[in-house]
Tab-separated table of C-alpha atoms and ligand atoms in Angstrom:
chain	number	residue	atom	x	y	z
A	1	MET	CA	-11.341	14.863	-16.280
A	2	ASP	CA	-13.117	17.242	-18.579
A	3	PRO	CA	-16.137	19.226	-17.348
A	4	GLN	CA	-18.547	16.910	-19.184
A	5	PHE	CA	-17.388	13.962	-17.043
A	6	TRP	CA	-18.467	15.764	-13.862
A	7	HIS	CA	-21.675	17.197	-15.325
A	8	GLU	CA	-22.729	13.641	-16.228
A	9	LYS	CA	-21.815	12.337	-12.767
A	10	TRP	CA	-24.058	14.960	-11.171
A	11	GLN	CA	-26.841	14.466	-13.707
A	12	MET	CA	-26.868	10.707	-13.077
A	13	GLN	CA	-26.272	11.214	-9.338
A	14	GLN	CA	-23.231	8.932	-9.456
A	15	ILE	CA	-21.651	10.813	-6.580
A	16	GLY	CA	-19.979	8.129	-4.467
A	17	PHE	CA	-17.464	10.763	-3.335
A	18	HIS	CA	-20.176	12.650	-1.423
A	19	GLN	CA	-20.061	11.868	2.286
A	20	PRO	CA	-23.319	11.749	4.259
A	21	GLN	CA	-21.482	13.035	7.320
A	22	VAL	CA	-18.741	15.553	8.135
A	23	ASN	CA	-15.234	14.331	7.307
A	24	PRO	CA	-13.559	12.911	10.461
A	25	PHE	CA	-10.164	14.440	9.559
A	26	LEU	CA	-11.795	17.863	9.308
A	27	ILE	CA	-13.269	17.487	12.796
A	28	ARG	CA	-9.972	16.163	14.173
A	29	PHE	CA	-7.499	18.623	12.671
A	30	TRP	CA	-9.270	21.860	11.819
A	31	THR	CA	-8.654	23.654	15.117
A	32	SER	CA	-4.955	22.712	14.999
A	33	LEU	CA	-4.604	25.060	11.992
A	34	GLY	CA	-5.181	27.957	14.404
A	35	LEU	CA	-7.355	30.006	12.038
A	36	ASP	CA	-9.541	32.910	13.155
A	37	ALA	CA	-13.055	31.641	13.836
A	38	ASN	CA	-14.692	34.247	11.611
A	39	SER	CA	-12.208	34.029	8.739
A	40	LYS	CA	-13.353	33.128	5.236
A	41	ILE	CA	-12.516	29.585	4.092
A	42	PHE	CA	-12.092	28.713	0.432
A	43	VAL	CA	-13.332	25.232	-0.531
A	44	PRO	CA	-12.192	24.324	-4.062
A	45	LEU	CA	-14.296	21.747	-5.960
A	46	CYS	CA	-16.771	21.792	-3.089
A	47	GLY	CA	-19.558	19.586	-4.496
A	48	LYS	CA	-22.418	19.657	-1.985
A	49	SER	CA	-20.159	18.739	0.911
A	50	LEU	CA	-21.574	18.917	4.424
A	51	ASP	CA	-18.086	19.928	5.516
A	52	MET	CA	-19.068	23.444	4.430
A	53	CYS	CA	-21.920	23.427	6.962
A	54	TYR	CA	-19.477	22.299	9.651
A	55	LEU	CA	-17.116	25.179	8.826
A	56	ALA	CA	-20.012	27.649	8.861
A	57	GLU	CA	-21.171	26.318	12.227
A	58	LEU	CA	-17.685	27.017	13.598
A	59	GLY	CA	-18.305	30.658	12.644
A	60	HIS	CA	-16.456	30.794	9.327
A	61	GLN	CA	-17.595	32.434	6.137
A	62	VAL	CA	-17.366	29.754	3.439
A	63	GLN	CA	-16.511	30.380	-0.196
A	64	GLY	CA	-16.866	27.269	-2.355
A	65	CYS	CA	-16.136	26.764	-6.027
A	66	GLU	CA	-18.006	24.109	-7.997
A	67	LEU	CA	-18.511	23.403	-11.683
A	68	SER	CA	-21.940	21.810	-11.349
A	69	GLN	CA	-24.993	23.995	-10.845
A	70	THR	CA	-26.905	20.822	-9.895
A	71	ALA	CA	-24.490	20.219	-6.995
A	72	ILE	CA	-24.922	23.773	-5.744
A	73	GLU	CA	-28.711	23.743	-6.020
A	74	GLN	CA	-28.837	20.399	-4.180
A	75	PHE	CA	-26.581	21.799	-1.454
A	76	PHE	CA	-28.924	24.714	-0.741
A	77	ALA	CA	-32.091	22.621	-1.081
A	78	GLU	CA	-30.903	19.733	1.115
A	79	ASN	CA	-29.708	22.108	3.834
A	80	GLN	CA	-32.873	24.212	3.539
A	81	LEU	CA	-30.930	27.403	2.960
A	82	PRO	CA	-32.533	30.260	1.030
A	83	PHE	CA	-30.074	31.740	-1.461
A	84	GLN	CA	-29.593	34.510	-3.998
A	85	VAL	CA	-27.831	34.270	-7.372
A	86	GLN	CA	-25.767	36.867	-9.185
A	87	SER	CA	-23.910	36.432	-12.461
A	88	GLN	CA	-20.442	37.830	-13.079
A	89	GLN	CA	-18.855	37.031	-16.427
A	90	GLN	CA	-18.711	33.225	-16.743
A	91	HIS	CA	-19.508	32.590	-13.058
A	92	GLN	CA	-22.658	32.546	-10.979
A	93	PHE	CA	-22.430	33.471	-7.290
A	94	PHE	CA	-24.934	31.621	-5.094
A	95	SER	CA	-25.036	33.222	-1.658
A	96	ALA	CA	-26.697	32.625	1.683
A	97	ASP	CA	-25.824	34.028	5.127
A	98	GLN	CA	-22.322	32.620	5.653
A	99	LEU	CA	-21.923	30.833	2.352
A	100	GLU	CA	-20.977	31.863	-1.140
A	101	LEU	CA	-20.728	29.106	-3.744
A	102	ILE	CA	-19.202	30.123	-7.045
A	103	GLN	CA	-20.510	28.060	-9.925
A	104	GLY	CA	-17.878	27.785	-12.617
A	105	ASP	CA	-14.487	26.437	-13.607
A	106	ILE	CA	-11.822	26.923	-10.929
A	107	PHE	CA	-9.247	27.585	-13.642
A	108	THR	CA	-11.103	30.760	-14.615
A	109	ILE	CA	-11.392	32.299	-11.140
A	110	ASP	CA	-9.463	35.519	-10.703
A	111	PRO	CA	-7.229	35.703	-7.586
A	112	SER	CA	-9.029	38.930	-6.574
A	113	VAL	CA	-12.076	36.725	-5.776
A	114	THR	CA	-10.171	34.790	-3.078
A	115	ALA	CA	-7.977	37.688	-1.913
A	116	SER	CA	-9.753	37.995	1.461
A	117	ILE	CA	-9.741	34.317	2.477
A	118	GLY	CA	-8.143	33.326	5.777
A	119	GLY	CA	-7.965	29.578	5.157
A	120	PHE	CA	-8.800	26.776	2.743
A	121	TYR	CA	-10.002	23.185	2.782
A	122	ASP	CA	-9.288	20.622	0.073
A	123	ARG	CA	-11.025	17.254	0.415
A	124	ALA	CA	-11.366	15.225	-2.790
A	125	ALA	CA	-10.251	18.155	-4.972
A	126	LEU	CA	-6.527	17.509	-5.542
A	127	ILE	CA	-7.236	13.777	-5.809
A	128	ALA	CA	-10.016	14.383	-8.357
A	129	TRP	CA	-7.461	15.241	-11.063
A	130	PRO	CA	-5.445	12.842	-13.220
A	131	GLU	CA	-1.703	13.517	-13.191
A	132	THR	CA	-1.563	16.000	-16.097
A	133	MET	CA	-4.298	18.230	-14.719
A	134	ARG	CA	-3.221	17.832	-11.109
A	135	GLN	CA	-0.078	19.847	-11.715
A	136	GLN	CA	-2.162	22.575	-13.338
A	137	TYR	CA	-4.546	22.509	-10.344
A	138	ALA	CA	-1.602	22.835	-7.919
A	139	LYS	CA	-0.473	25.987	-9.736
A	140	THR	CA	-4.024	27.370	-9.736
A	141	LEU	CA	-4.426	26.701	-6.023
A	142	ALA	CA	-1.139	28.493	-5.364
A	143	LYS	CA	-2.396	31.450	-7.411
A	144	LEU	CA	-5.686	31.617	-5.474
A	145	ILE	CA	-4.278	31.258	-1.933
A	146	PRO	CA	-2.766	34.475	-0.571
A	147	ALA	CA	0.609	34.470	1.211
A	148	ASN	CA	0.705	33.045	4.763
A	149	VAL	CA	-2.797	31.548	4.528
A	150	SER	CA	-3.089	27.964	5.819
A	151	GLY	CA	-5.401	25.138	4.909
A	152	LEU	CA	-6.151	21.466	5.390
A	153	LEU	CA	-5.494	19.031	2.536
A	154	ILE	CA	-6.820	15.465	2.630
A	155	THR	CA	-5.420	12.936	0.145
A	156	LEU	CA	-5.629	9.261	-0.737
A	157	ASP	CA	-2.703	7.151	-1.872
A	158	TYR	CA	-2.746	3.592	-3.242
A	159	PRO	CA	-1.040	1.663	-6.060
A	160	GLN	CA	-2.546	3.527	-9.042
A	161	ASP	CA	-2.289	0.524	-11.377
A	162	THR	CA	-4.802	-1.412	-9.247
A	163	LEU	CA	-7.730	0.990	-9.767
A	164	LYS	CA	-8.854	3.565	-12.307
A	165	GLY	CA	-9.492	6.956	-10.706
A	166	PRO	CA	-11.014	9.197	-9.647
A	167	PRO	CA	-10.043	9.340	-6.868
A	168	PHE	CA	-6.440	9.367	-8.071
A	169	ALA	CA	-3.504	8.362	-5.891
A	170	VAL	CA	-1.410	11.245	-4.580
A	171	SER	CA	1.777	10.210	-2.800
A	172	PRO	CA	3.817	12.131	-0.208
A	173	ASP	CA	6.537	12.404	-2.894
A	174	TRP	CA	4.104	14.081	-5.292
A	175	ILE	CA	3.088	16.533	-2.572
A	176	GLU	CA	6.745	17.314	-1.916
A	177	GLN	CA	7.592	17.766	-5.595
A	178	TYR	CA	4.618	19.855	-6.726
A	179	LEU	CA	3.286	21.623	-3.639
A	180	ALA	CA	6.470	22.340	-1.658
A	181	PRO	CA	7.556	25.073	-4.125
A	182	TYR	CA	4.444	27.027	-3.053
A	183	PHE	CA	3.499	25.794	0.417
A	184	GLU	CA	5.073	24.929	3.768
A	185	ILE	CA	3.864	21.368	4.350
A	186	SER	CA	3.270	19.518	7.561
A	187	LEU	CA	1.917	15.960	7.676
A	188	LEU	CA	-0.758	15.704	10.387
A	189	SER	CA	-1.783	12.076	9.941
A	190	CYS	CA	-1.536	9.117	7.586
A	191	GLU	CA	-3.672	6.020	8.126
A	192	ASP	CA	-4.516	2.862	6.206
A	193	VAL	CA	-8.276	3.111	5.590
A	194	LEU	CA	-8.620	0.149	3.210
A	195	ALA	CA	-11.016	-1.760	5.472
A	196	ASP	CA	-13.511	1.159	5.388
A	197	ASN	CA	-13.592	1.338	1.555
A	198	PRO	CA	-15.382	-1.642	-0.041
A	199	ARG	CA	-14.781	-0.356	-3.614
A	200	PHE	CA	-11.026	-0.649	-3.043
A	201	VAL	CA	-11.315	-3.965	-1.199
A	202	ASN	CA	-13.439	-5.437	-4.034
A	203	LYS	CA	-10.821	-4.396	-6.597
A	204	GLN	CA	-8.150	-6.061	-4.444
A	205	VAL	CA	-6.241	-2.834	-3.895
A	206	PRO	CA	-3.573	-3.948	-1.385
A	207	TRP	CA	-3.416	-0.738	0.677
A	208	LEU	CA	-5.091	2.659	0.849
A	209	ASN	CA	-3.618	5.516	2.843
A	210	GLU	CA	-5.593	8.594	3.790
A	211	ALA	CA	-3.412	11.532	4.787
A	212	ALA	CA	-4.057	14.987	6.212
A	213	TYR	CA	-1.605	17.829	5.636
A	214	LYS	CA	-1.432	21.383	6.880
A	215	LEU	CA	-0.374	23.650	4.015
A	216	THR	CA	0.688	27.279	4.440
A	217	ARG	CA	1.186	29.433	1.353
A	218	LYS	CA	4.753	30.692	1.225
A	219	ALA	CA	5.198	34.468	1.062
B	301	SAM	C1	-14.549	14.275	-6.189
B	301	SAM	S1	-15.721	15.564	-6.159
B	301	SAM	C2	-15.420	16.233	-4.529
B	301	SAM	C3	-16.509	17.136	-4.027
B	301	SAM	C4	-16.315	17.634	-2.578
B	301	SAM	N1	-15.027	18.206	-2.340
B	301	SAM	C5	-16.582	16.534	-1.588
B	301	SAM	O1	-15.731	16.278	-0.721
B	301	SAM	O2	-17.662	15.922	-1.641
B	301	SAM	C6	-15.003	16.763	-7.239
B	301	SAM	C7	-15.929	17.926	-7.566
B	301	SAM	O3	-15.222	18.882	-8.359
B	301	SAM	C8	-16.095	19.443	-9.301
B	301	SAM	N2	-15.246	19.964	-10.399
B	301	SAM	C9	-14.619	19.239	-11.350
B	301	SAM	N3	-13.911	20.025	-12.163
B	301	SAM	C10	-14.074	21.296	-11.708
B	301	SAM	C11	-13.581	22.562	-12.133
B	301	SAM	N4	-12.787	22.684	-13.217
B	301	SAM	N5	-13.933	23.664	-11.428
B	301	SAM	C12	-14.760	23.552	-10.342
B	301	SAM	N6	-15.255	22.376	-9.896
B	301	SAM	C13	-14.922	21.261	-10.569
B	301	SAM	C14	-17.003	18.287	-9.695
B	301	SAM	O4	-18.236	18.706	-10.238
B	301	SAM	C15	-17.160	17.559	-8.359
B	301	SAM	O5	-18.314	17.990	-7.667
């Protein structure tokens, strides 16, 4: 997916991935990660997710990264948060009390920017990439997450030939092959959520698994 694809999605407000409520897996599994309440949480490809508000309400500092300036401006406007903007090279930093959203391409973020994070949260980021770019994203995530830092990863898996992504199917085998070199991986849950996803039902996708993993960056 090139940047233009996402800019057009935001411009046309074709944002079916955006959830009007906090992700249930986040609510269910976040505390089991055992992270410090005031630690900073990195949210790659954050969109305007309300999950960031949930994390902030738990006491975390939140550091998101998002390509679309529209998404970031909508996030602050819809949550009635006053913000400030600063530019640094090819990125803009939008900040409010507990939130800092970096507008720009995740592939151009320097690891020094995320050096002080104490956790991360990936919902609809890994699964936003087609296969070729997903491997590149996995390497970038590994570069941005410091040693021993844990996070929650939420994925979808389904027979890829039944539906054109995004979201793209990511299997447990893919996770093992491409993330295990960098992260300790623990499967927290895997459930068939087909009945809750009319787009997949309408396309006659036979099954749809949503999984939550705890990842910890290897030292
Ligand atoms: C499927 S959406 C998920 C958004 C969010 N995680 C959520 O749960 O609603 C993927 C997001 O990644 C953003 N994105 C795509 N490519 C990006 C890149 N190279 N760097 C930063 N953000 C990117 C898109 O603009 C889009 O908002």
